[in-house]
CSV table of C-alpha atoms in Angstrom, one decimal:
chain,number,residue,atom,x,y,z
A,1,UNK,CA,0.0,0.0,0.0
A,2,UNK,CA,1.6,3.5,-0.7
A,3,UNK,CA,2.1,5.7,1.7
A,4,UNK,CA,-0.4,8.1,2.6
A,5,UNK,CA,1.2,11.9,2.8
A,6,UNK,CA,1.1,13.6,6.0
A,7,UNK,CA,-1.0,16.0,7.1
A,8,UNK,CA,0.9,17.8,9.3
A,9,UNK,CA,2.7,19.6,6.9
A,10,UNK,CA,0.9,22.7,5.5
A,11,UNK,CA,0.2,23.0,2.2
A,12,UNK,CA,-2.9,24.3,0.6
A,13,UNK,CA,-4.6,20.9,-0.1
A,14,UNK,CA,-4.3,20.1,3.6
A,15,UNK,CA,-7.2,21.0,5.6
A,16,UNK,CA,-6.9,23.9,8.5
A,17,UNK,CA,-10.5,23.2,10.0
A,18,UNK,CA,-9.5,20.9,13.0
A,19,UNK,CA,-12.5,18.6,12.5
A,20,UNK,CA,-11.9,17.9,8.5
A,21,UNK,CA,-8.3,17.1,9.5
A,22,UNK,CA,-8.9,14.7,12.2
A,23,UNK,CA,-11.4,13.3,9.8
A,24,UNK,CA,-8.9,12.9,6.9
A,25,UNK,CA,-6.3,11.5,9.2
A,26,UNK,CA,-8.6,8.7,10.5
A,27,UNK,CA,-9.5,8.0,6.7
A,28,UNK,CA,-5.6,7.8,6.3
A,29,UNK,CA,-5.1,5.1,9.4
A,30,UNK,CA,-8.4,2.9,8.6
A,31,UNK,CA,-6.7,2.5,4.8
A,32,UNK,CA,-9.6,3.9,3.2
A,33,UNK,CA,-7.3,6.4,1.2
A,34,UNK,CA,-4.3,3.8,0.0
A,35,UNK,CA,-3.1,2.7,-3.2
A,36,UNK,CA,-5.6,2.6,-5.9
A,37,UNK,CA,-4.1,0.4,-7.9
A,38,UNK,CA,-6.6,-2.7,-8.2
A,39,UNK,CA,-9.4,0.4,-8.7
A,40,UNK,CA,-7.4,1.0,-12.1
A,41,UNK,CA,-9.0,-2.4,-13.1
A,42,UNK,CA,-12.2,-1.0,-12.4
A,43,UNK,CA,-13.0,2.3,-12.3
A,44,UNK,CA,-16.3,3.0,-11.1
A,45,UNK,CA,-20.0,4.2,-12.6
A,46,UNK,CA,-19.7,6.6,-15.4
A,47,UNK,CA,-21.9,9.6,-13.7
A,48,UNK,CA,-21.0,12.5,-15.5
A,49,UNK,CA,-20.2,14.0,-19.0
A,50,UNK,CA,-17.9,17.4,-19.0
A,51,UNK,CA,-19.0,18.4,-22.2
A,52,UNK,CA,-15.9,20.6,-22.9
A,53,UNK,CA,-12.3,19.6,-22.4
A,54,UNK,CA,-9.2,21.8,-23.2
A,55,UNK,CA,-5.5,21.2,-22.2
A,56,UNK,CA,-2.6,22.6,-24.1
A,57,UNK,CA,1.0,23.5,-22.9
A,58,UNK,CA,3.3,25.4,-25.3
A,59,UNK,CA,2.0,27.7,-27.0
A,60,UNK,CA,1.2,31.5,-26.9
A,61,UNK,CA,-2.0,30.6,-25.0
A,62,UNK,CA,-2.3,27.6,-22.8
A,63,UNK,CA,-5.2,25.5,-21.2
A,64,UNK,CA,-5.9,23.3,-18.7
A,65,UNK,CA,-9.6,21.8,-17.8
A,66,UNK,CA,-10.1,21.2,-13.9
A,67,UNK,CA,-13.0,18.9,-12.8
A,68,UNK,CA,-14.1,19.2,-9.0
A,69,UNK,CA,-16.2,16.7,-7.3
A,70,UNK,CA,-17.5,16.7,-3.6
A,71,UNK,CA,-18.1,13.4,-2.4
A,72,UNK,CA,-21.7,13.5,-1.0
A,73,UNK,CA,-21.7,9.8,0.3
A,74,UNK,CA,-21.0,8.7,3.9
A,75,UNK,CA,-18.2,6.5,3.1
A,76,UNK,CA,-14.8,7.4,1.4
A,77,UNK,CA,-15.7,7.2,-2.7
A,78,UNK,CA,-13.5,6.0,-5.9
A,79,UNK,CA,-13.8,9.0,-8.2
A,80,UNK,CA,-12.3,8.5,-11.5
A,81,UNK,CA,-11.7,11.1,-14.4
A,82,UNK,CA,-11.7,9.7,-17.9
A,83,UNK,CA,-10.1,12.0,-20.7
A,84,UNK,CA,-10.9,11.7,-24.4
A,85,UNK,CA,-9.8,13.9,-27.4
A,86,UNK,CA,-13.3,14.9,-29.3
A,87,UNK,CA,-13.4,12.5,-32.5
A,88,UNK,CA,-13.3,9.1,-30.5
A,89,UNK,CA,-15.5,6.9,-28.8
A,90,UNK,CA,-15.7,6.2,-25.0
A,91,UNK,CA,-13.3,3.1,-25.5
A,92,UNK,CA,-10.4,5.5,-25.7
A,93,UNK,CA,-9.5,7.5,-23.2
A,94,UNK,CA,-6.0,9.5,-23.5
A,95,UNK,CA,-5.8,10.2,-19.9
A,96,UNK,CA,-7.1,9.0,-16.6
A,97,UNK,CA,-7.1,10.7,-12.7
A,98,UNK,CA,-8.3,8.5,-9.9
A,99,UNK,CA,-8.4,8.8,-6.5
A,100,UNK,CA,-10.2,8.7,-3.4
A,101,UNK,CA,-12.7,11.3,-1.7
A,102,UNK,CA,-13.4,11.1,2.4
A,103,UNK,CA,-17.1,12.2,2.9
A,104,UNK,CA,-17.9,15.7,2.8
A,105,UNK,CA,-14.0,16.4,0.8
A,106,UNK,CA,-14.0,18.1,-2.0
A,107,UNK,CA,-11.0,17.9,-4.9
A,108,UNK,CA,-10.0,18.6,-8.1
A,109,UNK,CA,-8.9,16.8,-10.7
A,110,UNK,CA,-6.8,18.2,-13.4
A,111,UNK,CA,-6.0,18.0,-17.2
A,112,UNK,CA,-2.5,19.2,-16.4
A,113,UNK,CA,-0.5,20.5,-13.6
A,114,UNK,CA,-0.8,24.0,-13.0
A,115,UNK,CA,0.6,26.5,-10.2
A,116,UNK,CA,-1.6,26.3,-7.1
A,117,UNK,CA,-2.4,30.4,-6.6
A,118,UNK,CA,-4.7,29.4,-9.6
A,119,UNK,CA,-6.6,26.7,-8.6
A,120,UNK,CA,-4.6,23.7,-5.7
A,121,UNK,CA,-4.8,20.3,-7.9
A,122,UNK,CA,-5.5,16.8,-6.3
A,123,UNK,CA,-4.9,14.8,-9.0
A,124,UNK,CA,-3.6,15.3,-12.3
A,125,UNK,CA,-4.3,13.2,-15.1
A,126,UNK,CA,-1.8,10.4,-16.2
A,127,UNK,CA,-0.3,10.9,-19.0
A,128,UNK,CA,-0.6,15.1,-18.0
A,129,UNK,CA,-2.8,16.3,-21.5
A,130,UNK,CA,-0.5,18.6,-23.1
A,131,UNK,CA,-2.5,18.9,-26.7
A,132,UNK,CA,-5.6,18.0,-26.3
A,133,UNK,CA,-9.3,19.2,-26.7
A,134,UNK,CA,-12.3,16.9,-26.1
A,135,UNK,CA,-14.8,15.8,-23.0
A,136,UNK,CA,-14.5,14.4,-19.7
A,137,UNK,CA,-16.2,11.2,-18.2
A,138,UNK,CA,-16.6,11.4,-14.3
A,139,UNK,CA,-17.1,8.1,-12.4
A,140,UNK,CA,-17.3,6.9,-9.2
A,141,UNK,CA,-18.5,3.7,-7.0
A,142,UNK,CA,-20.8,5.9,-4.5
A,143,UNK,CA,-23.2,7.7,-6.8
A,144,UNK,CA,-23.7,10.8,-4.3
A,145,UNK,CA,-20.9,13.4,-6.2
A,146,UNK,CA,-21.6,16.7,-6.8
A,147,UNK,CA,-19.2,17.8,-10.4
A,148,UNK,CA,-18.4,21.3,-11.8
A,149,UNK,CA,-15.8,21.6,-14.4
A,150,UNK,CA,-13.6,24.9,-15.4
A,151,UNK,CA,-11.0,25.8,-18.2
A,152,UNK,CA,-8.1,28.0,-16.7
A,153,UNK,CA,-6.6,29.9,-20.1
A,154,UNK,CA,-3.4,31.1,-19.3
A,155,UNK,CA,0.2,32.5,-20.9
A,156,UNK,CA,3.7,32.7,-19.8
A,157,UNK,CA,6.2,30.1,-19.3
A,158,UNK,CA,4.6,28.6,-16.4
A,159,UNK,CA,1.3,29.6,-16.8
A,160,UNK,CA,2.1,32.6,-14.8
A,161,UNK,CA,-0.5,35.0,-16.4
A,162,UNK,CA,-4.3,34.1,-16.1
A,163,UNK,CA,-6.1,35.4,-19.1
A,164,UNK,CA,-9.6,33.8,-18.6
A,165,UNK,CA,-11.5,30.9,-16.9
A,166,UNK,CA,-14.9,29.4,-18.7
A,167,UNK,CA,-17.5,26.9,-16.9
A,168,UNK,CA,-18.0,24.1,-19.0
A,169,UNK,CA,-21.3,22.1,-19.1
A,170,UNK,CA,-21.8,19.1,-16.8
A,171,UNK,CA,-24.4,17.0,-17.7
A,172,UNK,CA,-25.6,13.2,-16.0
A,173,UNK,CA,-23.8,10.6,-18.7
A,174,UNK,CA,-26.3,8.9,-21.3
A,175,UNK,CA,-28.5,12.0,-20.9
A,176,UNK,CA,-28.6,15.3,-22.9
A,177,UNK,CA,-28.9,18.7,-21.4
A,178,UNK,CA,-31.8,21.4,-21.8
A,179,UNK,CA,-30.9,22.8,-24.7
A,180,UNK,CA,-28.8,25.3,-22.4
């Protein structure tokens, strides 16, 4: 099992309320946040469709599409991000991000690394999406996640210069939306 990082160093992803860290280090000690490699194999419900994906790293103007989910369910929940580029099928994903949620936690998943004043990333998609435009599946075992996806546009060498940020639709996977 890989070793869980410790809270007691502070960073921006580690929680400052007193209660959500004693919560997150009894998830650590009961094992409920280990390695997650046997959920590779299986990675959960598809829930959610984020209709608009965009992650480029390079050029004049750069991108990278952030997910975040709040696990709503009273156990720790496998929540996995699927990546495709926009002219396949959902057989091909060029990325994946899973980890796991505590109750009440909310992360974010990311096309690409970027520097935490803009947004703190959780987990960044394997192989990181450096040319890439397309839709995101969200999955997970516990159904109760709540999902909201951005793109961060951004320029400089390390993406030091925000430009813009965009919501991009969310709609429940093997449904359409509104119309809106």
């Amino acid at each position: 099992m890989a070793r869980a990082r410790s809270t007691t160093t502070k960073s921006p992803d580690v929680p400052t309320d007193a209660n959500a860290k004693k919560e997150l280090d009894r998830h650590v000690e009961l094992g409920d946040l280990g390695d997650l490699a046997d959920v590779i194999k299986f990675p959960g419900t598809p829930r959610y469709v984020v209709t608009y994906m965009n992650s480029q790293k390079g050029g004049r103007i750069q991108s990278a599409t952030i997910v975040t989910v709040t696990n709503q369910s009273p156990r720790p929940n496998i929540v996995t991000v699927l990546w495709f580029k926009g002219l396949t099928s959902n057989n091909s994903p060029v990325g994946m991000t899973v980890t796991s949620i505590p109750p009440d936690f909310t992360l974010d998943f990311a096309s690409r690394n970027i520097p935490s004043e803009l947004t703190v990333v959780n987990a960044v998609c394997n192989p990181e999406l450096v040319f890439d435009e397309g839709r995101a599946i969200v999955g997970s075992r516990q159904p109760e996640i709540a999902v909201s996806s951005r793109v961060y546009y951004t320029a400089g060498r390390n993406d030091a210069d925000l430009l813009a940020i965009t919501d991009s639709k969310v709609v429940r996977f093997d449904q359409g939306n509104a119309g809106d």
